[in-house]
mmCIF file of C-alpha atoms and ligand atoms in Angstrom:
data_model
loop_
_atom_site.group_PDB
_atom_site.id
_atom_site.type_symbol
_atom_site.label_atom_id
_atom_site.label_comp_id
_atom_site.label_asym_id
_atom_site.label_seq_id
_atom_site.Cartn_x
_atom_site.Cartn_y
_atom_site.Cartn_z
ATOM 1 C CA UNK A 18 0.359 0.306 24.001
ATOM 2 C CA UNK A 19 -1.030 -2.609 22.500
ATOM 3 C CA UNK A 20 -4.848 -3.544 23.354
ATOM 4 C CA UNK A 21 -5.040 -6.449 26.562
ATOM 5 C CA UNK A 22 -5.540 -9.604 25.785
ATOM 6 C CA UNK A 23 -7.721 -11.293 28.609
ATOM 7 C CA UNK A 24 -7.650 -15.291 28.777
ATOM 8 C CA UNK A 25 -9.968 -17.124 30.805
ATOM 9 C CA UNK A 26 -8.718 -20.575 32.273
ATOM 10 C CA UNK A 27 -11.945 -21.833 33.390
ATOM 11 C CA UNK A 28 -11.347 -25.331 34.680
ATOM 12 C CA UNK A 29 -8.004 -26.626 35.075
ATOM 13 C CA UNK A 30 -7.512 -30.300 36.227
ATOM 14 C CA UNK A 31 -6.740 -29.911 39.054
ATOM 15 C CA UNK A 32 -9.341 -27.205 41.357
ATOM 16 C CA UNK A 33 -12.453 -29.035 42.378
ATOM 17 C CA UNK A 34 -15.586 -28.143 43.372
ATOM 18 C CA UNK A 35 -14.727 -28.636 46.724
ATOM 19 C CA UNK A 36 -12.478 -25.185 46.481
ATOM 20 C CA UNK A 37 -14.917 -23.580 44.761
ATOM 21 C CA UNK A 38 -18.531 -24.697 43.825
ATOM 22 C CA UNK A 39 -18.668 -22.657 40.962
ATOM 23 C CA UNK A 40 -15.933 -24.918 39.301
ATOM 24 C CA UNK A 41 -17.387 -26.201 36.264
ATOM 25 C CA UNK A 42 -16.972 -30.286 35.116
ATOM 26 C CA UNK A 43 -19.867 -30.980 33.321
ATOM 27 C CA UNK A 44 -20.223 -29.622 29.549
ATOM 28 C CA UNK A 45 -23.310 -27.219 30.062
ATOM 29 C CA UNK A 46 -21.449 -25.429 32.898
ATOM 30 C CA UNK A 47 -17.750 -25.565 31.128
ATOM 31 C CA UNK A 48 -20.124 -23.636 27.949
ATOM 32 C CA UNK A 49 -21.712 -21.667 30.604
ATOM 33 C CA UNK A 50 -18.745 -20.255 32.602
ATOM 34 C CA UNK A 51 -16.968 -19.813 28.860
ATOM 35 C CA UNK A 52 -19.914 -17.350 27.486
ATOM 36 C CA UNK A 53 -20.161 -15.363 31.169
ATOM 37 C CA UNK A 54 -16.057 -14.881 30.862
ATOM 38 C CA UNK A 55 -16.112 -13.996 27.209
ATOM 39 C CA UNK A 56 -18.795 -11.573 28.029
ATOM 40 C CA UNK A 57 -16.984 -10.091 30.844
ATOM 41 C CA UNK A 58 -14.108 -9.107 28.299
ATOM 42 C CA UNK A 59 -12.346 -12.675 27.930
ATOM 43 C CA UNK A 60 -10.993 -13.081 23.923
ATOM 44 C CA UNK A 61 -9.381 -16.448 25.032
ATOM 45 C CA UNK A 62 -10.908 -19.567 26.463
ATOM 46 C CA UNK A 63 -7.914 -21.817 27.790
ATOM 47 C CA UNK A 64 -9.525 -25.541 27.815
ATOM 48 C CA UNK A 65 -9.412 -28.258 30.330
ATOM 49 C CA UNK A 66 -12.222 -30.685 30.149
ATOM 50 C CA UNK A 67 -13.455 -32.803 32.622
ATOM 51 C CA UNK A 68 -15.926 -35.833 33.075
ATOM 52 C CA UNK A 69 -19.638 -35.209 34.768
ATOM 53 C CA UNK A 70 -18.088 -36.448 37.953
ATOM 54 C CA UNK A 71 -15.063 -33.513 37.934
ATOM 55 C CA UNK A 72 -12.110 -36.346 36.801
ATOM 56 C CA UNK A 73 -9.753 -34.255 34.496
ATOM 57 C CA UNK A 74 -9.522 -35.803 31.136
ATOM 58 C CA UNK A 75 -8.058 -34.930 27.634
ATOM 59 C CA UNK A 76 -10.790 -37.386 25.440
ATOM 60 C CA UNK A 77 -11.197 -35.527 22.390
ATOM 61 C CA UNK A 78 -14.855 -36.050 22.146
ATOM 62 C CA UNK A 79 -15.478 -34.576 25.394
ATOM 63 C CA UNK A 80 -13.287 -31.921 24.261
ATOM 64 C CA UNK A 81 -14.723 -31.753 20.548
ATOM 65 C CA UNK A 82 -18.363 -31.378 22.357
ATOM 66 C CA UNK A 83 -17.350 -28.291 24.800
ATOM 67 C CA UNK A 84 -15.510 -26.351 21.945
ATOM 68 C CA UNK A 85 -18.723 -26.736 20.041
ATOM 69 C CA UNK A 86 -20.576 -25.541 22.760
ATOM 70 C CA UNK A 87 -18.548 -22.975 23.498
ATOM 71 C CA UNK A 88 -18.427 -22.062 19.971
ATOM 72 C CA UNK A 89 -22.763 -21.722 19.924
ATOM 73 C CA UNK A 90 -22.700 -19.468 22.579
ATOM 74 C CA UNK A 91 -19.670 -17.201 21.688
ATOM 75 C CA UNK A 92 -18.348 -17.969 18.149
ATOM 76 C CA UNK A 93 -15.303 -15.134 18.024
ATOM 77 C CA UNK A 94 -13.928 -16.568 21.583
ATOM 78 C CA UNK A 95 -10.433 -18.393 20.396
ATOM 79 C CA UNK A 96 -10.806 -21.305 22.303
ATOM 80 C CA UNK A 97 -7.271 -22.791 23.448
ATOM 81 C CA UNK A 98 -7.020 -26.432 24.431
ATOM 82 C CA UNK A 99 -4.579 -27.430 26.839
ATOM 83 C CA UNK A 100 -2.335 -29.914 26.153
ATOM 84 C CA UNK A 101 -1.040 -30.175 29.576
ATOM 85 C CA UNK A 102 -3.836 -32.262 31.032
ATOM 86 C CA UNK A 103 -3.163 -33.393 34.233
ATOM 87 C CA UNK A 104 -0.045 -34.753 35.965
ATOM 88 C CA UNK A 105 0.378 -38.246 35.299
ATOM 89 C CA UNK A 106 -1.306 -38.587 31.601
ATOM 90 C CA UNK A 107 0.699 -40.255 28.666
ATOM 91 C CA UNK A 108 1.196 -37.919 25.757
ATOM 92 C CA UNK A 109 -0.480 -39.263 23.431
ATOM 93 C CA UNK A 110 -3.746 -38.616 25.895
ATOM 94 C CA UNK A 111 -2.255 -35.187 26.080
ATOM 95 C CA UNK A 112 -2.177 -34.476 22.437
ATOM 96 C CA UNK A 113 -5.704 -35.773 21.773
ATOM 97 C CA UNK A 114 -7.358 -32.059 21.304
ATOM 98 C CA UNK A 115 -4.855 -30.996 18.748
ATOM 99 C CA UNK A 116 -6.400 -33.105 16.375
ATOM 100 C CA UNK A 117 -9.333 -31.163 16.157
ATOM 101 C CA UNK A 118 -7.512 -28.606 14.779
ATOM 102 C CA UNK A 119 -8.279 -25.521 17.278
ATOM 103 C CA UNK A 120 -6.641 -21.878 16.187
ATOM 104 C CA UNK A 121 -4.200 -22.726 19.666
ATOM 105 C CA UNK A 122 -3.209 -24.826 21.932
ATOM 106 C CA UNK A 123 -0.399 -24.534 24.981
ATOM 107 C CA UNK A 124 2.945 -26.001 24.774
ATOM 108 C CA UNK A 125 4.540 -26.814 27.987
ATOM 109 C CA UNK A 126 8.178 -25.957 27.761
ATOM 110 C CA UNK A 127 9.739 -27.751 31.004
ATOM 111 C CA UNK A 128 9.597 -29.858 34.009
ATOM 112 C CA UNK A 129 8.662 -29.262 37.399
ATOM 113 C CA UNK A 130 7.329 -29.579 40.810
ATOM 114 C CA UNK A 131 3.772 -29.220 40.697
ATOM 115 C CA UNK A 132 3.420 -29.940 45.098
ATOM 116 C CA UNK A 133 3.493 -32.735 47.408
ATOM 117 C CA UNK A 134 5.393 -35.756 44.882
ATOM 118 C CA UNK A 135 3.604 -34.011 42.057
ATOM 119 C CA UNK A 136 5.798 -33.993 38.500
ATOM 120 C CA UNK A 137 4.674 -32.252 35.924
ATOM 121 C CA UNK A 138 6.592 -33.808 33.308
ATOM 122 C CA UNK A 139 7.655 -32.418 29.870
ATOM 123 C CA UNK A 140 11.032 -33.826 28.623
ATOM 124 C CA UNK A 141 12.934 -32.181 25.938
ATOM 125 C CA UNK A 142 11.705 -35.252 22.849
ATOM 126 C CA UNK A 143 7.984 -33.979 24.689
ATOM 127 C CA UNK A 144 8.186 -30.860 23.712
ATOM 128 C CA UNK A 145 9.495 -31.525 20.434
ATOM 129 C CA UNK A 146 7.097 -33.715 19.437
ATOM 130 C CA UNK A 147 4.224 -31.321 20.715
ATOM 131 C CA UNK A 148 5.671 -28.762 18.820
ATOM 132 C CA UNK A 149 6.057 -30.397 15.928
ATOM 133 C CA UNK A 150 2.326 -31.690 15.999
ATOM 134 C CA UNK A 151 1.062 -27.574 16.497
ATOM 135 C CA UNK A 152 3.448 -26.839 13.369
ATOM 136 C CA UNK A 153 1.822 -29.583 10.892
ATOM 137 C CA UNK A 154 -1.639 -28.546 12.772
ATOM 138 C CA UNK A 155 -1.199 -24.674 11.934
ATOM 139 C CA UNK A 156 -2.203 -24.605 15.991
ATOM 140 C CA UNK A 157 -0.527 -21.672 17.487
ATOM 141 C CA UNK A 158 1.477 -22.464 20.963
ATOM 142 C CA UNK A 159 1.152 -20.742 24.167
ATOM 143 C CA UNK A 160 4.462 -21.337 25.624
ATOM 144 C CA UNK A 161 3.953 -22.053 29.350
ATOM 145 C CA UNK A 162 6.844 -22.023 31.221
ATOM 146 C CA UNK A 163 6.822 -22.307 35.141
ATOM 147 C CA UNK A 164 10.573 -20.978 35.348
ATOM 148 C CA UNK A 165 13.120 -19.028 33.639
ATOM 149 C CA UNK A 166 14.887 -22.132 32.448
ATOM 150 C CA UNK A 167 11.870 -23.339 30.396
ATOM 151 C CA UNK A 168 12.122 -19.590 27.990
ATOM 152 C CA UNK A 169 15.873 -20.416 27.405
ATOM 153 C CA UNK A 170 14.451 -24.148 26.117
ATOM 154 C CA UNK A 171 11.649 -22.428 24.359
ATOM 155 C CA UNK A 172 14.250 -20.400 22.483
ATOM 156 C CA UNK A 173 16.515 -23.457 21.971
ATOM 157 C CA UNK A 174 14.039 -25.117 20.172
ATOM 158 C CA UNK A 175 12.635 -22.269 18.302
ATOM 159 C CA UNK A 176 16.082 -22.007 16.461
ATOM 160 C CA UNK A 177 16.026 -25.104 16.068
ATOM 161 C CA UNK A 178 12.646 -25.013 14.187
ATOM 162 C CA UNK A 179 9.987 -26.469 16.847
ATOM 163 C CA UNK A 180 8.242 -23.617 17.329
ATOM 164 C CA UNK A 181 7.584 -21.026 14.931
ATOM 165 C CA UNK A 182 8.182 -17.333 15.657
ATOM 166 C CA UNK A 183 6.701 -14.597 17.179
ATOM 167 C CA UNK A 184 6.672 -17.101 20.129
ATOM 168 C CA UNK A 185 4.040 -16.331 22.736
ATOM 169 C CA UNK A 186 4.829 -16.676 26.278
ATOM 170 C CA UNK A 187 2.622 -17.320 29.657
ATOM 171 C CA UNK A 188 4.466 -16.680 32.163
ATOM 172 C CA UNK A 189 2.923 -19.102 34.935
ATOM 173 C CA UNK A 190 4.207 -17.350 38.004
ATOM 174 C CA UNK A 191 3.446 -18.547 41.826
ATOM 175 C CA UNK A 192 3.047 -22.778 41.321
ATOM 176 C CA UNK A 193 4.609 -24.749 44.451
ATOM 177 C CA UNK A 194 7.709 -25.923 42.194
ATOM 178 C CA UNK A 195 7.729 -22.573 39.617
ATOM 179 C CA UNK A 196 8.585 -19.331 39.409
ATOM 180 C CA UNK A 197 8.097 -17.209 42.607
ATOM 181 C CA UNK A 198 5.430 -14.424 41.530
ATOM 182 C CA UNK A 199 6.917 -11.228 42.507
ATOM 183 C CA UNK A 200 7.770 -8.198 40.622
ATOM 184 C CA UNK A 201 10.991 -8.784 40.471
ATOM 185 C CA UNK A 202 10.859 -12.035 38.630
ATOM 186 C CA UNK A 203 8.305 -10.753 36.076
ATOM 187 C CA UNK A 204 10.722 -8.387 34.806
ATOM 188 C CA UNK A 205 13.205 -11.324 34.678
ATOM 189 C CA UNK A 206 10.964 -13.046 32.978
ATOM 190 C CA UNK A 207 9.898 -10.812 30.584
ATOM 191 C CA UNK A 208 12.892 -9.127 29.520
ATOM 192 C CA UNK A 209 14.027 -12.591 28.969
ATOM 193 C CA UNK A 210 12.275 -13.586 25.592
ATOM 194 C CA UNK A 211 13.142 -12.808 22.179
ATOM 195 C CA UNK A 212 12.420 -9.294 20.870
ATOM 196 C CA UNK A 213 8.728 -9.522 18.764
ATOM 197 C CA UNK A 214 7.006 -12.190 21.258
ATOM 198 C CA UNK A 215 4.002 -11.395 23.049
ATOM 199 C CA UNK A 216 3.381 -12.277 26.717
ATOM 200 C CA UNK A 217 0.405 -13.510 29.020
ATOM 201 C CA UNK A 218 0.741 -13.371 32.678
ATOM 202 C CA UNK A 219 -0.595 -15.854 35.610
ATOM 203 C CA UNK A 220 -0.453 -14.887 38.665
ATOM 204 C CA UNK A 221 -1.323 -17.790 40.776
ATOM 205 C CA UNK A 222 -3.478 -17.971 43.669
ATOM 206 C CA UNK A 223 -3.354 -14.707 45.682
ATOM 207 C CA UNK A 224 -0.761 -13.052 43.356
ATOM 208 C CA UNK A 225 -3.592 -13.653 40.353
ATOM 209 C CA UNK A 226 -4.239 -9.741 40.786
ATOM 210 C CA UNK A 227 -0.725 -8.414 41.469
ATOM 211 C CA UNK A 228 0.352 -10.218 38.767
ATOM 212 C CA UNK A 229 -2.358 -8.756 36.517
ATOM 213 C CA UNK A 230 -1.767 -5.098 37.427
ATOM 214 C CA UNK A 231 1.918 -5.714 36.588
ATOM 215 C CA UNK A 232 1.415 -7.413 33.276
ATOM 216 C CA UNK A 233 -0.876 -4.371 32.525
ATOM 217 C CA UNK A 234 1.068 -1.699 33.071
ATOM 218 C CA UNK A 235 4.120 -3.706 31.160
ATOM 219 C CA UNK A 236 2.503 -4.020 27.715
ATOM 220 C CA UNK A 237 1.865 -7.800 28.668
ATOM 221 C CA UNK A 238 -1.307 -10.041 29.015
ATOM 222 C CA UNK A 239 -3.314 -11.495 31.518
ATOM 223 C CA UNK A 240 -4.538 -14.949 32.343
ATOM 224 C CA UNK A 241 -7.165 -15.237 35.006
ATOM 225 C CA UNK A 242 -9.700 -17.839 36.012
ATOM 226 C CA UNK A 243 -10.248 -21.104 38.298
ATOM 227 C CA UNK A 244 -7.185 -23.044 37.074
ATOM 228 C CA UNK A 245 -5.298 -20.277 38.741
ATOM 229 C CA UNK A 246 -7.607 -18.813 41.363
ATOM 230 C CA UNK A 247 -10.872 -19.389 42.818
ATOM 231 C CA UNK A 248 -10.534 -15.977 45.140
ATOM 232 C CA UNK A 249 -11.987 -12.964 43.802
ATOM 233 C CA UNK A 250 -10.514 -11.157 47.564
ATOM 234 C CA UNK A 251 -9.281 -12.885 50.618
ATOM 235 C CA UNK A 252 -11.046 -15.424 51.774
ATOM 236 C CA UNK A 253 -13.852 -14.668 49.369
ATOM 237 C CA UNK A 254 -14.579 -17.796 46.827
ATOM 238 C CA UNK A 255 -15.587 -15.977 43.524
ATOM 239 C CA UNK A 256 -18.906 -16.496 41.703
ATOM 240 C CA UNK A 257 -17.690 -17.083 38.460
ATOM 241 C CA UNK A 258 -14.748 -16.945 36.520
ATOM 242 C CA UNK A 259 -16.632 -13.757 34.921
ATOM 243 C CA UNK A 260 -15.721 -11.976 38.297
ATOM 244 C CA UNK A 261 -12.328 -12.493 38.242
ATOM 245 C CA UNK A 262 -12.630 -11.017 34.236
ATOM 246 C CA UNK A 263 -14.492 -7.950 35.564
ATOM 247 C CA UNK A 264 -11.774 -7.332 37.949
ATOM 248 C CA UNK A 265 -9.457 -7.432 35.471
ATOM 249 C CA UNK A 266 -11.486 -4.955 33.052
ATOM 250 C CA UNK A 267 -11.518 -2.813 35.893
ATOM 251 C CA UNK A 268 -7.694 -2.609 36.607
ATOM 252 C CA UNK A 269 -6.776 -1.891 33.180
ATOM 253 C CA UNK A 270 -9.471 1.069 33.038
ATOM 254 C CA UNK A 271 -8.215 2.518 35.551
ATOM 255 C CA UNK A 272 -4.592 1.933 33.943
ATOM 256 C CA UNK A 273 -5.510 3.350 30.576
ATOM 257 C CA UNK A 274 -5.444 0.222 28.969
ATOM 258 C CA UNK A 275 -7.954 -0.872 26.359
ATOM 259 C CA UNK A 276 -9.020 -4.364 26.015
ATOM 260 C CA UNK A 277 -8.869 -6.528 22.798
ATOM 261 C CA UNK A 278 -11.658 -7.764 21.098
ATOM 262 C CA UNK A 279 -11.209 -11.354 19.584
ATOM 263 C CA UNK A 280 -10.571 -10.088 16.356
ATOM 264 C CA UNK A 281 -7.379 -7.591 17.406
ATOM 265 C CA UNK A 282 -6.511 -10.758 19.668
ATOM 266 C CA UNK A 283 -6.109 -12.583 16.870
ATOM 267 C CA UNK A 284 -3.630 -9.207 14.780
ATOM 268 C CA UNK A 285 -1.867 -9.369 17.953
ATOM 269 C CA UNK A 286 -1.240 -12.922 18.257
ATOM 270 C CA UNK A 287 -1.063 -13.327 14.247
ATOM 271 C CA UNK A 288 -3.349 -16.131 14.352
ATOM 272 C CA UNK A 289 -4.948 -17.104 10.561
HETATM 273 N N1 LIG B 8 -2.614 -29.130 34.768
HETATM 274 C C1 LIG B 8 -1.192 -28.957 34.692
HETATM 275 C C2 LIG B 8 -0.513 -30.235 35.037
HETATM 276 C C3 LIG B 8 -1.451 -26.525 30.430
HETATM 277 O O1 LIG B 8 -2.654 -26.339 30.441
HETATM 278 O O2 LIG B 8 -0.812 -26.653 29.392
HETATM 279 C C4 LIG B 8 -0.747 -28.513 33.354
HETATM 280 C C5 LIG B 8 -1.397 -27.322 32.798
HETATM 281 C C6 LIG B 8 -0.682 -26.640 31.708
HETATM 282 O O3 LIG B 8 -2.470 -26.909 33.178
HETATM 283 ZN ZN1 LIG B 9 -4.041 -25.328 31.814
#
């Protein structure tokens, strides 16, 4: 079986310090919490940035000024910007980090509930115009998709020459609005996309681990970290995002599954 990729989401835009102190906002602890994760077996930083004060934005200097910093301390971690921001943002805000060129970036492939009168909006002319921005960027998309329906658009518009094959899936599983995070929905899920892509699982909140062992034992990936989870067991905030890594290490040991260094990240994902 291939090597596991491990991604760490470190921030989010949405977790606050307030769920977990440990959440970092300001650029010292975004770099810090990267190097600890990438250290712990993390190939894949996934990027939110935030102002000093924890508000989510998508400036690309703030963002330009963690990737470097991220970069000093760990320069073979693919760092992957999101381009979801937070609810509510224009897209042109959005955008603003794939003009710095990084190796990836995520490409939200849907609409949905995101709790309470939350909308995470992505309309069809959104996701074409993302995806046409990562193809003239050379950027690499993670397709998110919160729900079966937002593979079968993935696949619409990968025929139809938004999104360049092997596609590469996370399967966000568990978000008030998304996606229920059980087994049975994984395999849904993943037998759903096109022969040759590669998969990431997210296991949100209290189904982070579940979700994990699954994804392991299926040939997929995993995506841990704050964005997703700030519990490393019940009740239990974790230290770092590093701790919810190490867990993950640990479950594929014991499941005979090796992890991947940046560099076979990269074969596996056919990044340049
Ligand atoms: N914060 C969510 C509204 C992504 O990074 O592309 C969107 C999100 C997805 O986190
Ligand atoms: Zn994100």
């Amino acid at each position: 079986m291939e090597k596991l990729i491990i991604t760490a989401a470190i921030c989010g835009a949405e977790v606050t310090k307030e769920h977990n102190p440990a959440v970092p906002y300001t650029v010292e602890e975004i770099a810090s919490e990267a190097e600890k994760a990438y250290k712990a077996g993390a190939s894949i930083i996934h990027l939110h940035v935030r102002e000093d004060d924890g508000t989510p934005t998508q400036d690309k200097e703030r963002f330009r000024v963690c990737m470097e910093a991220i970069k000093e301390r760990c320069p073979e971690a693919i760092v992957q910007p999101s381009t979801g921001g937070a609810v509510g943002m224009s897209n042109n805000e959005r955008l603003q980090p794939t003009e710095l060129n990084p190796e990836m970036a995520t490409l939200d492939c849907g609409t949905c509930n995101f709790g309470g009168d939350e909308v995470f909006v992505n309309t069809e002319n959104t996701i074409k115009e993302f995806g046409t921005r990562m193809i003239e960027n050379n950027i690499k998309p993670e397709v998110e998709v919160f729900d079966k329906g937002m593979i079968d658009m993935a696949i619409r518009l990968n025929k139809k020459g938004f999104i360049k094959s092997p596609m590469h899936f996370n399967f966000v599983m568990g978000v008030n609005g998304g996606i229920s995070a059980t087994p049975r929905d994984l395999v849904f899920m993943a037998g759903s996309i096109p022969a040759g892509s590669t998969f990431t699982v997210s296991g949100i909140g209290r189904h982070e681990f579940a979700m994990a062992s699954m994804a392991i034992i299926m040939g997929g990936h995993v995506r841990v970290g704050f964005e997703d989870n700030v519990f490393i067991s019940k009740g239990v905030p974790a230290k770092s995002n590093a701790e919810l890594v190490e867990r993950v290490v640990r479950l594929a040991n014991e499941l005979g599954r090796e992890i991947a260094t940046p560099t076979e990240a990269r074969e596996i994902l056919g990044l340049n």
